[in-house]
PDB file of C-alpha atoms in Angstrom:
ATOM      1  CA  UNK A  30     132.372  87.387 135.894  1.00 47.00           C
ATOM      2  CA  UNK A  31     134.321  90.077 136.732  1.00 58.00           C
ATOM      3  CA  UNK A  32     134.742  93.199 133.977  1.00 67.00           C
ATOM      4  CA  UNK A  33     137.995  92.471 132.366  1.00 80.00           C
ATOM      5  CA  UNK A  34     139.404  89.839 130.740  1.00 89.00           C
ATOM      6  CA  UNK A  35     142.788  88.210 131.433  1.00 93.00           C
ATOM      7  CA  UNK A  36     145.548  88.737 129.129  1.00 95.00           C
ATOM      8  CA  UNK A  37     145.604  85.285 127.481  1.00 97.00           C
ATOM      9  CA  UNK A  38     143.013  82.556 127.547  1.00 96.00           C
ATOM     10  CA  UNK A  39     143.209  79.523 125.781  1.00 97.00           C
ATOM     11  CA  UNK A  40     139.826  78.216 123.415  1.00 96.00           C
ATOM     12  CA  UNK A  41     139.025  75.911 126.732  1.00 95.00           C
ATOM     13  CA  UNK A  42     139.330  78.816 129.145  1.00 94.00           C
ATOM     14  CA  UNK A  43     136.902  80.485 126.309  1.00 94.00           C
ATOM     15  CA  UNK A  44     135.001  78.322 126.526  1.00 92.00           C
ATOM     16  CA  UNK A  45     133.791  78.121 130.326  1.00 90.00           C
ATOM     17  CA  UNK A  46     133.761  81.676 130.234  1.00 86.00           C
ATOM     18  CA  UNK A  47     131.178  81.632 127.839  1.00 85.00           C
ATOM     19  CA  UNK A  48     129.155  79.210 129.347  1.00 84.00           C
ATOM     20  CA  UNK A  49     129.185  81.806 132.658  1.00 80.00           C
ATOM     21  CA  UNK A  50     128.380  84.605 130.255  1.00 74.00           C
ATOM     22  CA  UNK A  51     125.306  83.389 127.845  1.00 69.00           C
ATOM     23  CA  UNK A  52     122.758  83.303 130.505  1.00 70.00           C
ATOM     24  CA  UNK A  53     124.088  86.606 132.360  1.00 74.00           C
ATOM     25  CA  UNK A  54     126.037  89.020 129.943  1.00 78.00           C
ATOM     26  CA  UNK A  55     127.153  89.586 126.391  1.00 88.00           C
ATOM     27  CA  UNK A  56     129.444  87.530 125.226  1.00 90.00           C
ATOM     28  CA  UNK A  57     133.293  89.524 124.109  1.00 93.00           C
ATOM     29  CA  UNK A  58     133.205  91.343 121.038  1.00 95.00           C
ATOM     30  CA  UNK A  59     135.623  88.842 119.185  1.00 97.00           C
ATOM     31  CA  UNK A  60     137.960  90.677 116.610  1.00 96.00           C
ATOM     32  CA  UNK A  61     139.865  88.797 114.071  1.00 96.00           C
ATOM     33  CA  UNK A  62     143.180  90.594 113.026  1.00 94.00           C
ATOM     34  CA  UNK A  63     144.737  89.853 110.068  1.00 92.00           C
ATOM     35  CA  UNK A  64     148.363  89.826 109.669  1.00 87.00           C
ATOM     36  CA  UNK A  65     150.452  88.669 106.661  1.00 78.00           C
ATOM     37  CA  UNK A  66     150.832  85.857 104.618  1.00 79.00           C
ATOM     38  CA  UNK A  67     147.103  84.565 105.267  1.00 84.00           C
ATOM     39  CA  UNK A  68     147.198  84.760 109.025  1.00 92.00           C
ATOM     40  CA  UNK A  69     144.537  85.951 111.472  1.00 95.00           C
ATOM     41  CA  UNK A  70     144.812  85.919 115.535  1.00 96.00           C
ATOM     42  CA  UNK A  71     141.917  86.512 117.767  1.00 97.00           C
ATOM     43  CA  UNK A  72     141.523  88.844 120.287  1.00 96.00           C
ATOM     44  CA  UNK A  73     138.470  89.134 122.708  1.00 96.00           C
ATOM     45  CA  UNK A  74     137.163  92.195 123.704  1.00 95.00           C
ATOM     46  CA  UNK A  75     135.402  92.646 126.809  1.00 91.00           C
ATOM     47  CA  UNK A  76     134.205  96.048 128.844  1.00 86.00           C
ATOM     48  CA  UNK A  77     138.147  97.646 128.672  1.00 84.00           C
ATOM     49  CA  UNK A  78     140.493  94.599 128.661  1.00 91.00           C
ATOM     50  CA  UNK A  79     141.631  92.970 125.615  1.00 93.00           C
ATOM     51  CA  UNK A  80     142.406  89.179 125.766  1.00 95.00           C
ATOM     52  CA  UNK A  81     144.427  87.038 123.231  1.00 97.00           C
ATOM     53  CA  UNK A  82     143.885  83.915 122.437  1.00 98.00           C
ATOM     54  CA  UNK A  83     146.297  80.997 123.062  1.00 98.00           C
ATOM     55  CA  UNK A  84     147.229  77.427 122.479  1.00 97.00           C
ATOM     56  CA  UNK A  85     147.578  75.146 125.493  1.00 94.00           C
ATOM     57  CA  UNK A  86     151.656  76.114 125.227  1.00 96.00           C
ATOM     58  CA  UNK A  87     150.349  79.873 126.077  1.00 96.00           C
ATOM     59  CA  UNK A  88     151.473  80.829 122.718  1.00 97.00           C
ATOM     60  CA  UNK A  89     149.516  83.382 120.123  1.00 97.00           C
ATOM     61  CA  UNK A  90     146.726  80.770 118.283  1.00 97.00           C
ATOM     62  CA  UNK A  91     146.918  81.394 114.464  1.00 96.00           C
ATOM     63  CA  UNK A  92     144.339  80.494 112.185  1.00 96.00           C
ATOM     64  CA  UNK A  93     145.053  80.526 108.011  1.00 95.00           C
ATOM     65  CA  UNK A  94     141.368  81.352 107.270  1.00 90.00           C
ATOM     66  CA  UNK A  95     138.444  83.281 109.218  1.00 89.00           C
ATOM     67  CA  UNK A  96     136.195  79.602 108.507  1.00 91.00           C
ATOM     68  CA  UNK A  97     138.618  78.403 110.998  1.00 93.00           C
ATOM     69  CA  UNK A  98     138.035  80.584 113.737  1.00 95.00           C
ATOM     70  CA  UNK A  99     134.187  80.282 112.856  1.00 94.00           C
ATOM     71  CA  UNK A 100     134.614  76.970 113.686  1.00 93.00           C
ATOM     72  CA  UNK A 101     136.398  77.166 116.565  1.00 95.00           C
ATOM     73  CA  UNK A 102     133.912  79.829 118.036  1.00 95.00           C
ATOM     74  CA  UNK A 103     130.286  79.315 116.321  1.00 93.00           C
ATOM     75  CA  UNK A 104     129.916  76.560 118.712  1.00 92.00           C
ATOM     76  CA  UNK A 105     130.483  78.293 121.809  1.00 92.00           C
ATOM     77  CA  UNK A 106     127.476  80.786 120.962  1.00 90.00           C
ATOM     78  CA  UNK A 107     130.267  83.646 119.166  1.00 93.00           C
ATOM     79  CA  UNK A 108     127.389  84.626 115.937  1.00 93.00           C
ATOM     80  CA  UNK A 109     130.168  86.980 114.527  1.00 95.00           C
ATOM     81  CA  UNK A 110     133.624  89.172 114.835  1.00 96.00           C
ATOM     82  CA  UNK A 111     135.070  91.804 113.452  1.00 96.00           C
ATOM     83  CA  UNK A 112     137.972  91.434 110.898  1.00 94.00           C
ATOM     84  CA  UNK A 113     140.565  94.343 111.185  1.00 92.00           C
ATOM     85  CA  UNK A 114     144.111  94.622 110.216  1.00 85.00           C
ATOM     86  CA  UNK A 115     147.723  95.978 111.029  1.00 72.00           C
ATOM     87  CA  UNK A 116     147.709 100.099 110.286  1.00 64.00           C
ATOM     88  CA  UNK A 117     150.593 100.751 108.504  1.00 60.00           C
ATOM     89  CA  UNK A 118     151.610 103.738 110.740  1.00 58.00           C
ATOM     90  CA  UNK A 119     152.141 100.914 113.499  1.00 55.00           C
ATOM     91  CA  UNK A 120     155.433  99.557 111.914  1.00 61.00           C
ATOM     92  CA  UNK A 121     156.969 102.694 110.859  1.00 63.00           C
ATOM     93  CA  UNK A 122     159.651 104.176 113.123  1.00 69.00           C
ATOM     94  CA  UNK A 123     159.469 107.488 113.546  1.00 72.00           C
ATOM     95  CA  UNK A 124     155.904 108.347 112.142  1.00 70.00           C
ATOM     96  CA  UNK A 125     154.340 110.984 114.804  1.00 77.00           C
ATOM     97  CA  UNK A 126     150.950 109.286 114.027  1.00 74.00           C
ATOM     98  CA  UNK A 127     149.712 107.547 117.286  1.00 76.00           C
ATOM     99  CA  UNK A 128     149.036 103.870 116.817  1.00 74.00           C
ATOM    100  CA  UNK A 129     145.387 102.681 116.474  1.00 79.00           C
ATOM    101  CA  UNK A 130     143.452 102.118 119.435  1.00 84.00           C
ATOM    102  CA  UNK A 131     141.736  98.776 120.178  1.00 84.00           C
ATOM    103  CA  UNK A 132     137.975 101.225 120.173  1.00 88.00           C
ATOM    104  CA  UNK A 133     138.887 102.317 116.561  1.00 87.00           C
ATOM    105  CA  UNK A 134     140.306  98.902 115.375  1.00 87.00           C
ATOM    106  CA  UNK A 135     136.968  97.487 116.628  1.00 91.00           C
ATOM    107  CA  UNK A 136     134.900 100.757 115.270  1.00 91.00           C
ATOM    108  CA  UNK A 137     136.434 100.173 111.923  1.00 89.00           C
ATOM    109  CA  UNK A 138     136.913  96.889 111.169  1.00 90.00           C
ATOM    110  CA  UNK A 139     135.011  94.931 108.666  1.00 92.00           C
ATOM    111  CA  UNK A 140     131.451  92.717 110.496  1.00 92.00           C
ATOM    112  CA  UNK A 141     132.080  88.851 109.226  1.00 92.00           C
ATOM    113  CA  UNK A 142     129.685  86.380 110.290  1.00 93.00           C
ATOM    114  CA  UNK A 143     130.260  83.111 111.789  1.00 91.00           C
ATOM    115  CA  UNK A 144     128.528  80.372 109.768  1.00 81.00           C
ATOM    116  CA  UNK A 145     130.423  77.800 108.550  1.00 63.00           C
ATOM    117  CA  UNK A 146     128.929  75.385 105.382  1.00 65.00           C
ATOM    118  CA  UNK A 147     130.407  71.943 104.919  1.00 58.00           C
TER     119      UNK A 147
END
């Protein structure tokens, strides 16, 4: 594979990527972002690209619960991600603070496992 990741990849384009990956490199560092109102997207981190994760009609997947993305990813060998959220400097106009990088989102963020219990 090469060392970036394309901008948008759906859960079946995840999914033969990381069938290429387990036997030859880590898999992406998967980070779960929460937004409001019970939301959470997934982005993939791999090397220096950043790839978001889509439906089938390219548009941003949502999940309303972190058990769903464990389900979604547990079974294509994901073990965990890291759950970050929205800084509030990001949304304010005019606030000199610079936004938060993807390194410190992932540096930061909260470790949750993947292991889902019926």
């Amino acid at each position: 594979m090469s060392s970036t990741l394309p901008p948008r990849l759906t859960l079946e384009e995840l999914s033969q990527l990381s069938k290429s990956l387990q036997s030859s490199a880590p898999l992406p560092d998967v980070e779960l972002h929460g937004l409001d109102m019970g939301w959470y997207i997934v982005r993939l981190h791999y090397s220096d690209s950043v790839g978001l994760l889509v439906d089938a009609q390219g548009e941003t997947k949502r999940f309303s619960g972190t058990q769903w993305v464990s389900r979604a990813l547990a079974p294509l060998g994901f073990t965990h991600g890291v759950l970050t959220w929205a800084d509030a400097t990001d949304e304010m106009v005019g606030n000199e603070t610079p936004p938060v990088t993807a390194q410190q989102r992932m540096a930061y963020g909260v470790r949750v496992a993947f292991e889902t219990r019926h």
